[in-house]
Coordinates of C-alpha atoms in Angstrom, one line a residue:
X1 CA 13.1 33.1 -10.9
X2 CA 11.3 30.6 -8.4
X3 CA 13.4 27.4 -7.2
X4 CA 10.0 25.6 -7.2
X5 CA 9.6 24.5 -11.1
X6 CA 13.7 23.9 -11.0
X7 CA 13.2 21.2 -8.0
X8 CA 10.1 19.8 -9.6
X9 CA 12.3 19.0 -12.9
X10 CA 14.7 17.5 -11.0
X11 CA 12.1 15.8 -8.9
X12 CA 10.5 14.3 -12.4
X13 CA 14.0 13.2 -13.4
X14 CA 14.4 11.4 -10.2
X15 CA 11.3 9.8 -10.1
X16 CA 11.5 8.4 -13.8
X17 CA 15.1 7.1 -12.8
X18 CA 14.1 5.4 -9.8
X19 CA 10.9 3.8 -11.6
X20 CA 13.1 2.6 -14.4
X21 CA 15.6 1.0 -12.5
X22 CA 12.8 -0.6 -10.2
X23 CA 11.3 -2.2 -13.4
X24 CA 14.5 -3.5 -14.4
X25 CA 15.4 -5.3 -11.5
X26 CA 11.6 -6.6 -11.1
X27 CA 11.4 -7.9 -14.3
X28 CA 14.7 -9.6 -13.9
X29 CA 13.3 -11.2 -10.7
X30 CA 10.2 -12.1 -12.0
X31 CA 11.7 -13.8 -14.9
X32 CA 14.0 -15.5 -12.5
X33 CA 11.5 -16.7 -10.4
X34 CA 8.7 -17.6 -12.8
X35 CA 4.6 -16.7 -12.6
X36 CA 3.6 -19.3 -10.1
X37 CA 6.1 -17.8 -7.9
X38 CA 5.2 -14.3 -8.9
X39 CA 1.6 -15.0 -8.1
X40 CA 2.4 -15.6 -4.6
X41 CA 4.7 -12.5 -3.8
X42 CA 3.9 -10.2 -1.0
X43 CA 5.4 -7.0 -1.5
X44 CA 6.4 -5.1 1.7
X45 CA 7.4 -1.3 1.4
X46 CA 9.3 0.0 4.1
X47 CA 9.1 3.6 5.1
X48 CA 8.3 6.7 7.4
X49 CA 4.6 7.4 8.6
X50 CA 3.4 10.4 6.1
X51 CA 4.0 9.5 2.7
X52 CA 2.4 6.1 2.6
X53 CA -0.5 6.9 0.1
X54 CA 1.8 8.8 -2.4
X55 CA 4.9 6.9 -2.0
X56 CA 6.6 5.7 -5.4
X57 CA 7.2 2.5 -4.2
X58 CA 3.8 1.9 -3.4
X59 CA 2.6 3.2 -6.5
X60 CA 5.1 1.5 -8.4
X61 CA 4.2 -1.8 -7.0
X62 CA 0.0 -1.2 -7.1
X63 CA 0.8 -1.2 -11.2
X64 CA 3.5 -4.0 -11.0
X65 CA 0.9 -6.5 -9.1
X66 CA -2.3 -5.2 -10.6
X67 CA -5.4 -6.4 -9.4
X68 CA -3.6 -8.4 -6.8
X69 CA -1.9 -5.2 -5.0
X70 CA -4.9 -5.1 -2.3
X71 CA -3.8 -8.2 -1.0
X72 CA -0.4 -8.4 -1.9
X73 CA 1.1 -5.3 -1.0
X74 CA 2.1 -3.9 2.4
X75 CA 3.0 -0.4 3.5
X76 CA 5.2 -1.3 6.3
X77 CA 5.1 2.2 8.5
X78 CA 8.6 2.5 10.5
X79 CA 9.7 -0.5 10.0
X80 CA 13.1 -1.0 8.8
X81 CA 14.2 -4.7 9.2
X82 CA 13.4 -7.9 7.8
X83 CA 12.2 -9.9 11.2
X84 CA 9.4 -7.0 11.9
X85 CA 8.4 -7.0 8.2
X86 CA 7.9 -10.8 8.3
X87 CA 5.9 -10.1 12.1
X88 CA 3.8 -7.5 10.3
X89 CA 2.8 -9.7 7.2
X90 CA 2.1 -12.7 9.5
X91 CA -0.5 -10.2 11.4
X92 CA -2.1 -9.1 8.4
X93 CA -2.0 -12.9 7.1
X94 CA -4.0 -13.8 10.5
X95 CA -6.1 -10.8 10.2
X96 CA -7.3 -11.7 6.4
X97 CA -8.2 -15.4 7.7
X98 CA -10.3 -14.0 10.1
X99 CA -12.0 -11.4 7.9
X100 CA -12.7 -14.3 5.4
X101 CA -14.0 -16.6 8.1
X102 CA -15.9 -13.7 9.6
X103 CA -17.0 -11.5 6.9
X104 CA -16.4 -13.5 3.8
X105 CA -14.3 -10.5 2.9
X106 CA -10.5 -10.8 3.1
X107 CA -9.8 -7.0 3.6
X108 CA -12.5 -6.2 6.1
X109 CA -10.2 -6.5 9.2
X110 CA -7.8 -3.8 7.4
X111 CA -10.3 -1.0 8.0
X112 CA -11.6 0.2 11.5
X113 CA -13.9 -2.7 12.7
X114 CA -16.7 0.5 13.4
X115 CA -15.7 2.5 10.4
X116 CA -18.8 1.4 8.1
X117 CA -21.3 1.6 11.1
X118 CA -19.7 5.4 11.6
X119 CA -19.9 6.2 8.0
X120 CA -23.5 5.1 7.8
X121 CA -24.6 6.8 10.9
X122 CA -22.5 10.1 11.0
X123 CA -24.6 11.7 8.3
X124 CA -27.6 11.1 10.3
X125 CA -26.2 12.9 13.4
X126 CA -24.8 15.8 11.3
X127 CA -27.3 16.1 8.7
X128 CA -25.2 15.9 5.9
X129 CA -21.6 14.2 5.0
X130 CA -19.9 17.3 5.2
X131 CA -21.3 19.0 8.1
X132 CA -19.4 19.7 11.3
X133 CA -19.9 20.2 15.1
X134 CA -21.9 23.7 15.7

């Protein structure tokens, strides 16, 4: 018998337990702080480099914050102390202000500045979107 399916059963139970616990805690906090404060909350999820995309806490807060997640949810890669997390949030807020003033898009500075132009030009260089160098 393969160990993989048994391990994945445990993983599923662990994810459900962590999500249920986080939901209980966050709902308690939300009730204490009220809707006005909750609408201003920025969540910082601290963690290592690789799991940012599928990180359970990121997924949880994307759902919890809903439409506000793009501007109120931050993955703090390799940041594990409050001062560094606050510095990161300050930098992001400064970038958003610049982004609104310059591009009328609060999230524009969260992408590579040259990324949109590169995405438009690269298909011309390689002939099609998935082409590679010869």
